[in-house]
mmCIF file of C-alpha atoms and ligand atoms in Angstrom:
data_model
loop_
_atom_site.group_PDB
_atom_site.id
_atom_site.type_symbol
_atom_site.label_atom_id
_atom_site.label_comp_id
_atom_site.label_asym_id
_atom_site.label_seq_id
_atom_site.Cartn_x
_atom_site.Cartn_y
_atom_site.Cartn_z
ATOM 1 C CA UNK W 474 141.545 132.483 37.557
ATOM 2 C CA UNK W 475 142.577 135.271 35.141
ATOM 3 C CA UNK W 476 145.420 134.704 32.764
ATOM 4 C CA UNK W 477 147.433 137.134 31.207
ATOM 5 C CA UNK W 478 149.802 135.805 28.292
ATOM 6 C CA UNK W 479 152.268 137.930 25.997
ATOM 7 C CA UNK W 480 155.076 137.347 23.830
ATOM 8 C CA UNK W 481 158.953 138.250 24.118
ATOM 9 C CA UNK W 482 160.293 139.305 20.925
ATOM 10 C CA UNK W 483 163.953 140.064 20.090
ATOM 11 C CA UNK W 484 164.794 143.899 18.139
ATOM 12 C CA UNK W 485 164.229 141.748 14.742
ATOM 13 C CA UNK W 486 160.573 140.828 16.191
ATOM 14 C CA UNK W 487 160.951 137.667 16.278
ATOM 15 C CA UNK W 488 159.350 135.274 18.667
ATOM 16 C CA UNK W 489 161.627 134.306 21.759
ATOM 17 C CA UNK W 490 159.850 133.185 24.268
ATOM 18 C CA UNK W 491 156.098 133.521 26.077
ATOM 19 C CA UNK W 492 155.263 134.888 29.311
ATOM 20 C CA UNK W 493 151.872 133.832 31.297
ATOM 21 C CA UNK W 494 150.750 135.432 34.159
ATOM 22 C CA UNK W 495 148.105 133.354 36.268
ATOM 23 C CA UNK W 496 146.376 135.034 38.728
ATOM 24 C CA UNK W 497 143.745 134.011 41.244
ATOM 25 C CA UNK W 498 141.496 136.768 41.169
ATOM 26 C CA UNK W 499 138.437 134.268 41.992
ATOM 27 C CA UNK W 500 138.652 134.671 45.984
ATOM 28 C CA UNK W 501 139.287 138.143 46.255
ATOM 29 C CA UNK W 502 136.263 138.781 43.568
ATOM 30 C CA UNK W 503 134.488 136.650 45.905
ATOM 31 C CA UNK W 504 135.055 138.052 48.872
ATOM 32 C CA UNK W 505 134.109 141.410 47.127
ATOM 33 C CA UNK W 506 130.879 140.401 45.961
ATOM 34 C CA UNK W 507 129.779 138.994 49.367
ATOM 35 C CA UNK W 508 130.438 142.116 50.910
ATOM 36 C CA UNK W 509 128.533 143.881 48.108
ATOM 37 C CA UNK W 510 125.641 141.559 48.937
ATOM 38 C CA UNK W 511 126.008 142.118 52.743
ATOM 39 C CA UNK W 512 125.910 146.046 52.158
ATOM 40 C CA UNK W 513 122.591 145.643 50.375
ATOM 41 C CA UNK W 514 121.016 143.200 52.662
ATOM 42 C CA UNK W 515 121.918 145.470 55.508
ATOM 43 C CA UNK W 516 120.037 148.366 53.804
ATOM 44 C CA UNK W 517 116.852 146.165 52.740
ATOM 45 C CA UNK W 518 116.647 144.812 56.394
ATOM 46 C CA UNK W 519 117.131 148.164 57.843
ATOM 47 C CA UNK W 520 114.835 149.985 55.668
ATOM 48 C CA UNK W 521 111.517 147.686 55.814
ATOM 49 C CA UNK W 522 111.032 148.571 59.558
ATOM 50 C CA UNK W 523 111.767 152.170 58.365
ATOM 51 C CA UNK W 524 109.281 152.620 55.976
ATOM 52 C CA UNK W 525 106.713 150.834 57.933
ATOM 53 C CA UNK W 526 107.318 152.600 61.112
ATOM 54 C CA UNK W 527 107.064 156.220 59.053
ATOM 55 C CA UNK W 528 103.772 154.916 57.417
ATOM 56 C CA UNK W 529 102.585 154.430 60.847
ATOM 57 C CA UNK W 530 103.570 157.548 62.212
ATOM 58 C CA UNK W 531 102.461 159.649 59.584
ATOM 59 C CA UNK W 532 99.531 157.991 60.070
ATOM 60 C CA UNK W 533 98.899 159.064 63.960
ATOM 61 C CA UNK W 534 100.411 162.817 63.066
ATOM 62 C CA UNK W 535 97.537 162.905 60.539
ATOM 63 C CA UNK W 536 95.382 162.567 62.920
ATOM 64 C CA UNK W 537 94.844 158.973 64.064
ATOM 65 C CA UNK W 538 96.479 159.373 67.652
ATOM 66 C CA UNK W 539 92.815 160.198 68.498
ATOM 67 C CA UNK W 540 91.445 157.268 67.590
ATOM 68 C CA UNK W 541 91.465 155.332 70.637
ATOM 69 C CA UNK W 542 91.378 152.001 69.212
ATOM 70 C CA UNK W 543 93.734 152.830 66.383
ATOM 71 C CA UNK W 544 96.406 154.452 68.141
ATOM 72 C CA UNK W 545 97.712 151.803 70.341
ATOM 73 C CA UNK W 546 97.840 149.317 67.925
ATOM 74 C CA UNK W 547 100.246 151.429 65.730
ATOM 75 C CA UNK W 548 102.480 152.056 68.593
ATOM 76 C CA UNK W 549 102.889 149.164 68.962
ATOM 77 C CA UNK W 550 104.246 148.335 65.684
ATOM 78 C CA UNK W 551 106.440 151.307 65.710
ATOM 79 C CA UNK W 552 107.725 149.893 69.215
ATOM 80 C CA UNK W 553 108.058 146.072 67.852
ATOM 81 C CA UNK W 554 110.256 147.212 64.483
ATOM 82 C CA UNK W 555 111.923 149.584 66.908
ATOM 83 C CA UNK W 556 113.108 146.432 69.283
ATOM 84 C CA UNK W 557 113.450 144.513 66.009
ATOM 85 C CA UNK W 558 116.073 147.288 65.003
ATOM 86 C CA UNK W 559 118.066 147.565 67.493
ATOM 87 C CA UNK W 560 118.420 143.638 67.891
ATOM 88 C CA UNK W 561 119.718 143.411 64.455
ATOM 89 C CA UNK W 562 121.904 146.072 64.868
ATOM 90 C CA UNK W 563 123.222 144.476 67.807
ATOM 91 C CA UNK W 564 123.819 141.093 66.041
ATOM 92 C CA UNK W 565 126.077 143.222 62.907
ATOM 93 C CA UNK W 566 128.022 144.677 65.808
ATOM 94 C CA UNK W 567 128.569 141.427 67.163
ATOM 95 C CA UNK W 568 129.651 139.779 63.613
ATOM 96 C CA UNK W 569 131.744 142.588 62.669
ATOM 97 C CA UNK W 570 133.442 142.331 65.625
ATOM 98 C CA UNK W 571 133.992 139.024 65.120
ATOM 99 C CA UNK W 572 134.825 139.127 61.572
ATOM 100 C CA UNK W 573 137.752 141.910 63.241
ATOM 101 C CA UNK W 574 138.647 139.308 65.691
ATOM 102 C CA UNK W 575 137.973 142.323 67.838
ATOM 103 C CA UNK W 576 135.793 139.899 69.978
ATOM 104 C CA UNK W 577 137.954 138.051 72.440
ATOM 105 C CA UNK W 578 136.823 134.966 73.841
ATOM 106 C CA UNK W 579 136.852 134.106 77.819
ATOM 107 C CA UNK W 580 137.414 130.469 77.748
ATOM 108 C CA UNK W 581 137.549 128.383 80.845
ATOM 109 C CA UNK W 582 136.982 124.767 81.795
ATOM 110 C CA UNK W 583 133.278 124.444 81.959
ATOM 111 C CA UNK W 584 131.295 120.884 82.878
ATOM 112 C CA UNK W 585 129.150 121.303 79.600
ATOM 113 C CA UNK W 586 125.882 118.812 80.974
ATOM 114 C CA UNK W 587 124.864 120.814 83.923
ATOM 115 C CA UNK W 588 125.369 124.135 81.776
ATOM 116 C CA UNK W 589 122.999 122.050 79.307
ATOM 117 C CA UNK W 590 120.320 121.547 81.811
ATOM 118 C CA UNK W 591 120.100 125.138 83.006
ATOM 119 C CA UNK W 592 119.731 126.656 79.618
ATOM 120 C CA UNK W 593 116.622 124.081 79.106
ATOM 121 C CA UNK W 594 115.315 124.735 82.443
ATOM 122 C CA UNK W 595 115.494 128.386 81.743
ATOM 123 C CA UNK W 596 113.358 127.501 78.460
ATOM 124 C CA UNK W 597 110.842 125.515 80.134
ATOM 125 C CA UNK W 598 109.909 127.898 82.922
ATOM 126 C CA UNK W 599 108.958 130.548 80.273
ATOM 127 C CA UNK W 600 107.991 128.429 76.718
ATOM 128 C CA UNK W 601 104.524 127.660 76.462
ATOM 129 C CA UNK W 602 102.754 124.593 77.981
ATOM 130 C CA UNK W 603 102.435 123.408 74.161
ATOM 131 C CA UNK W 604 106.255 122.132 74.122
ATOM 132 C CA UNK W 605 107.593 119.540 75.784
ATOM 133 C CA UNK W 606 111.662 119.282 76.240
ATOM 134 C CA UNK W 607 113.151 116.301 76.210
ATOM 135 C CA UNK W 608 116.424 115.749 77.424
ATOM 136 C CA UNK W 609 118.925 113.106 76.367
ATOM 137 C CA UNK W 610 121.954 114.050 78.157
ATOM 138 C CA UNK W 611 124.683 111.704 79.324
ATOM 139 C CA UNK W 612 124.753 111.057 83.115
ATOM 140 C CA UNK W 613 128.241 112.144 83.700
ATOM 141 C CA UNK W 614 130.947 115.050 83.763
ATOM 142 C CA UNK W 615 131.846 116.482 80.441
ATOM 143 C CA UNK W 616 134.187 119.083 80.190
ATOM 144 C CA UNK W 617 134.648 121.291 77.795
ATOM 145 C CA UNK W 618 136.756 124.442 77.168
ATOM 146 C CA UNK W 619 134.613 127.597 75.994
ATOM 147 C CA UNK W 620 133.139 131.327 76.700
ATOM 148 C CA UNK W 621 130.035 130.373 78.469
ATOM 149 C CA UNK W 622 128.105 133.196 77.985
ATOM 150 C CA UNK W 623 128.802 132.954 74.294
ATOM 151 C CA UNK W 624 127.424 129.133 74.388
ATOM 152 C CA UNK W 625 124.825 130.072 76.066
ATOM 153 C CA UNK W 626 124.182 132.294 73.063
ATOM 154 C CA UNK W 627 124.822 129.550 70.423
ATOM 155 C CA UNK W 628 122.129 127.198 72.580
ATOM 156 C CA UNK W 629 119.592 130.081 73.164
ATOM 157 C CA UNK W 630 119.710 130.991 69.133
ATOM 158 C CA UNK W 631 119.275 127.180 68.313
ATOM 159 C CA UNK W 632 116.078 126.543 70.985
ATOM 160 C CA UNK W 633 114.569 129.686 70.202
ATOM 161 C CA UNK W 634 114.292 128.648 66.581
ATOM 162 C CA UNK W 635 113.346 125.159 67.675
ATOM 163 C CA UNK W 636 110.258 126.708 69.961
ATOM 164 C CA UNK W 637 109.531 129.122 66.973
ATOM 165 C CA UNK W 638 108.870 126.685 64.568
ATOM 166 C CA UNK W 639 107.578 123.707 67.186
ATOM 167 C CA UNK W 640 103.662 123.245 66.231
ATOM 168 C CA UNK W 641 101.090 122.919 69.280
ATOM 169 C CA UNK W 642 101.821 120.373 71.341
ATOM 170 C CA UNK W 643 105.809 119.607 69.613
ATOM 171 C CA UNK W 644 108.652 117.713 70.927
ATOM 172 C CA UNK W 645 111.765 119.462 71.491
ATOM 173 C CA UNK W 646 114.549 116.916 71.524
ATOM 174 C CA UNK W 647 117.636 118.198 73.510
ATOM 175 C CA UNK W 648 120.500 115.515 73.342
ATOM 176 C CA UNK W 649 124.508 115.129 73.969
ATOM 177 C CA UNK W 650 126.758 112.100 72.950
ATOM 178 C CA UNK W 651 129.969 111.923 73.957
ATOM 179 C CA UNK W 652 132.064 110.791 70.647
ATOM 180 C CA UNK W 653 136.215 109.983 70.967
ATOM 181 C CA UNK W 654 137.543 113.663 71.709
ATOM 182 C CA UNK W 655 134.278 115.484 71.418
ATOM 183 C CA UNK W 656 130.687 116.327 72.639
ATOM 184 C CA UNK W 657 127.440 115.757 69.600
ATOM 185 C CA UNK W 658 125.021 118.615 70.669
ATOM 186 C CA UNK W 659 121.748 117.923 69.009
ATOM 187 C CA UNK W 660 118.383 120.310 69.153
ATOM 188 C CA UNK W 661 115.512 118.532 67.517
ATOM 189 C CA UNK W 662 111.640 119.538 66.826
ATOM 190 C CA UNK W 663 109.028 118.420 64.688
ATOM 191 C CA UNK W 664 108.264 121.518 63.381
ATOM 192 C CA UNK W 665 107.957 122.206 59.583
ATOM 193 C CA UNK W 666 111.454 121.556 58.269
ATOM 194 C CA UNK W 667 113.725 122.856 55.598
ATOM 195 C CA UNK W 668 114.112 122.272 52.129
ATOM 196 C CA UNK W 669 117.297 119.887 52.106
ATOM 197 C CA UNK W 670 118.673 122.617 49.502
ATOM 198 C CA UNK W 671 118.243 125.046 52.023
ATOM 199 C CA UNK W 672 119.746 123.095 54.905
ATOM 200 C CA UNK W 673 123.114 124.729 54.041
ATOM 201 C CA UNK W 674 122.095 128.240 53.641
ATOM 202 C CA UNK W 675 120.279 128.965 56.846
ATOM 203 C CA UNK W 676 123.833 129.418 58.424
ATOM 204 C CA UNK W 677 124.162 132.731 55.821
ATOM 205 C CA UNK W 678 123.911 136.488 56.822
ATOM 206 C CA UNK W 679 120.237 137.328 56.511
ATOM 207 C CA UNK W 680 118.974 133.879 55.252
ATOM 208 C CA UNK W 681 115.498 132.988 56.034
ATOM 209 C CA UNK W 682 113.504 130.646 54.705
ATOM 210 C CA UNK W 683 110.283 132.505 54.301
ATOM 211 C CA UNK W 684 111.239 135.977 55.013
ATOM 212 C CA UNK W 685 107.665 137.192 55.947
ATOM 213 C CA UNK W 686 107.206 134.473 58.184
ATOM 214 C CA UNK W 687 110.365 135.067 60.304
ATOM 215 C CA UNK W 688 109.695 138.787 60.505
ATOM 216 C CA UNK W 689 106.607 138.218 62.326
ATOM 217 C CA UNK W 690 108.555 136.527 64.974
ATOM 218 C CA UNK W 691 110.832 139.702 65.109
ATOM 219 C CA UNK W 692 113.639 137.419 63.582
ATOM 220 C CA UNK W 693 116.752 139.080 62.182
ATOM 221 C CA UNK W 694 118.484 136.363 60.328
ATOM 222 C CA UNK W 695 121.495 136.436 61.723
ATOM 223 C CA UNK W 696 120.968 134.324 64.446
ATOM 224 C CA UNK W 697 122.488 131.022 63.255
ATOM 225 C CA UNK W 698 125.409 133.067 61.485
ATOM 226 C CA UNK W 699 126.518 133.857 64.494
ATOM 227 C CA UNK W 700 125.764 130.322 66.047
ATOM 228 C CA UNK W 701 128.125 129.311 63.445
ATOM 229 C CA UNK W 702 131.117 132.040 63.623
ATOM 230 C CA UNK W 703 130.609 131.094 67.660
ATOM 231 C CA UNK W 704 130.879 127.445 67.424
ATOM 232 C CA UNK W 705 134.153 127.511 64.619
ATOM 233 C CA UNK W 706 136.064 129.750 67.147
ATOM 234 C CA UNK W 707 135.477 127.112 69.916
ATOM 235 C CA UNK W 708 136.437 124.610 66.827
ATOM 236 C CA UNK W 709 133.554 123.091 66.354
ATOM 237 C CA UNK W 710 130.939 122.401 63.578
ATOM 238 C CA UNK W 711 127.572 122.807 63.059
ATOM 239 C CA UNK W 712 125.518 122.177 60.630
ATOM 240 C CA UNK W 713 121.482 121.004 60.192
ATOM 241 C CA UNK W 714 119.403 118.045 59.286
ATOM 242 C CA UNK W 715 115.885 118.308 58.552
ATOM 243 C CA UNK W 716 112.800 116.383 56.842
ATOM 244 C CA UNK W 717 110.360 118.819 55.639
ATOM 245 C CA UNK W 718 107.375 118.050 57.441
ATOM 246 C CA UNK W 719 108.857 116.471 60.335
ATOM 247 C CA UNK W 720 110.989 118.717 61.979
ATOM 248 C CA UNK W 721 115.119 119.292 61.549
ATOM 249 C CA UNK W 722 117.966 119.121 63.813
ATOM 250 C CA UNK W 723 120.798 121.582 64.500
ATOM 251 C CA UNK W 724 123.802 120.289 65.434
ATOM 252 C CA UNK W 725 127.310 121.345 66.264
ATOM 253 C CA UNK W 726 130.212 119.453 68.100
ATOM 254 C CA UNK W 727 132.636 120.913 70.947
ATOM 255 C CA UNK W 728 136.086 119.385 70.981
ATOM 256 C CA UNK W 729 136.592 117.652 74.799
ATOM 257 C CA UNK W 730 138.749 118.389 77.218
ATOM 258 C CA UNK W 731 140.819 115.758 77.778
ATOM 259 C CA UNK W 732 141.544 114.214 81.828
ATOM 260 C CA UNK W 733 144.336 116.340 82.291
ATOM 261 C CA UNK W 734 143.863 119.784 82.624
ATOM 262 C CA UNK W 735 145.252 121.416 79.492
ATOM 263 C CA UNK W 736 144.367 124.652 78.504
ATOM 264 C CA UNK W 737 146.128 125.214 75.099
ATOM 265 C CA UNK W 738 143.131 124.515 73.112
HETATM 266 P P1 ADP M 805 115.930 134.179 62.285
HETATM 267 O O1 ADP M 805 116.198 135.395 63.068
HETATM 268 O O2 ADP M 805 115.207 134.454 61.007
HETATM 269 O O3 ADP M 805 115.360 133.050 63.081
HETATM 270 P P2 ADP M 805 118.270 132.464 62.074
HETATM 271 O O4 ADP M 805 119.622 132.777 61.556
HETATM 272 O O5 ADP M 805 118.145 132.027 63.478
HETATM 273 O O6 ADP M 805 117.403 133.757 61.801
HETATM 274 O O7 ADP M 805 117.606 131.360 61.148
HETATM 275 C C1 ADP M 805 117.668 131.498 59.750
HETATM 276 C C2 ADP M 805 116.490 130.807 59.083
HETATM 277 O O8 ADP M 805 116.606 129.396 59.190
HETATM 278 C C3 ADP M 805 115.133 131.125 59.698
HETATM 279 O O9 ADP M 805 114.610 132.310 59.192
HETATM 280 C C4 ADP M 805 114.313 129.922 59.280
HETATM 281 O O10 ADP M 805 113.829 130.111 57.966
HETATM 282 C C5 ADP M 805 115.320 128.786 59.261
HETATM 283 N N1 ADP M 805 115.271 127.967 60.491
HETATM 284 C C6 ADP M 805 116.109 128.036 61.552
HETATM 285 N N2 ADP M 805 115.802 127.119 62.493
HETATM 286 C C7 ADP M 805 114.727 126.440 62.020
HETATM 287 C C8 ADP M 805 113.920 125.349 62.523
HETATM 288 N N3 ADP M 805 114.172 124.802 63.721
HETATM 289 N N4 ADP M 805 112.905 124.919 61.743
HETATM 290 C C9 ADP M 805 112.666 125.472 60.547
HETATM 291 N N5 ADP M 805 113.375 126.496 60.006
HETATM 292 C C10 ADP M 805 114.395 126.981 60.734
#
């Protein structure tokens, strides 16, 4: 808050009378310096995979693309921060259009269990034999109002990091309750955790918990800001739970449609 305070004086100079502006400058500095931050992120994410891919390729223009063993590996690289690019790249599109509210959601009734099940089927026809998927899910018909494919993307983000982090022979915990007017979605593994300071942050732009670590999995960090822009324009929540050591829990919640068919949600 920024306050500006003066004095009214009459043509003797005396004192009549005070005048204080109050302003809120707080939010707009805010907003300012996030966007600061975001600019500089953006450039720092963008230009690791830069540099390394132009160490690499100097290296196989000075000579190296002869080396048999050498020269694959280094494509390789180049090709992996290349993919790695243009995912991020991608995901900013995708958040600056939604930050536009450029991106325009296709809602329709969907039953949300039987979407549930074919996402996790879809997981455990290509995860490794290491993970096991267990699914809680209610035996009935919920239905829910949302963009499908974009769920799909909030689920996919959310099990990916679940698999990622899942140690040999992990749990993954899939489960739905159905509360008063809305549906609990809960992913759950017993992989390493997160600090319960961080449990807040991991929903940021760019926020990763061990940055190295993530990068080798060709993570961009904006996977669960996304999650989270997705889920609060189907007006839900989400938000994580974790016990270093023994695994953490994303959850969100999806409002439920009620029996009769309204679509004005
Ligand atoms: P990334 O592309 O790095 O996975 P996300 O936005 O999906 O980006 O996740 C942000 C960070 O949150 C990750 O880098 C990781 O540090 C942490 N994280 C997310 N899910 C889990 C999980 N299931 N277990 C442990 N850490 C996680």
């Amino acid at each position: 808050i920024r306050a500006a305070f003066s004095t009214v004086t009459d043509d003797r100079d005396e004192i009549t009378g005070f005048i204080t502006v109050i302003s809120d400058v707080t939010e707009q500095e805010k907003i300012e310096q996030e966007r600061r931050e975001f600019v500089s992120n953006v450039s720092h994410e963008l230009r690791t995979p830069l540099t390394t891919m132009k160490s690499y390729i100097e290296a196989l223009t000075d000579g190296e693309w002869k080396n048999e063993e050498i020269a694959p590996r280094f494509l390789e690289v180049t090709q992996n921060e290349t993919e790695r690019m243009i995912r991020m790249v991608n995901d900013l599109l995708q958040l600056s259009k939604m930050d536009n509210k450029e991106q325009q959601l296709q809602k329709e009734r969907s039953e949300f269990i039987s979407l549930f099940h074919h996402i996790i089927d879809r997981f455990e026809m290509n995860v490794p034999e290491k993970i096991t998927f267990i699914r809680e899910l209610p035996n009935e018909k919920l239905f829910v109002y949302i963009d499908k494919d974009k769920l799909i993307q909030v689920i996919d983000n959310i099990i990916s990091n679940a698999i990622k982090y899942s140690p040999e022979g992990g749990n993954i915990v899939c489960r739905v309750v159905k509360q008063r007017n809305q549906l609990l979605v809960s992913v759950s593994d017993e992989g390493m955790g997160i600090a319960y300071d961080k449990l807040e942050k991991i929903f940021e732009r760019f926020y990763r918990v061990d940055k190295a670590r993530t990068r080798k999995f060709g993570g961009t960090g904006l996977g669960l800001a996304i999650s989270k822009e997705l889920v609060e324009a189907h007006h839900g929540k989400i938000w994580a739970k974790s016990k270093e050591g023994k695994g953490t829990t994303i959850l969100f919640t999806l409002p439920l449609m009620g029996k009769k068919r309204r679509y004005n949600v």
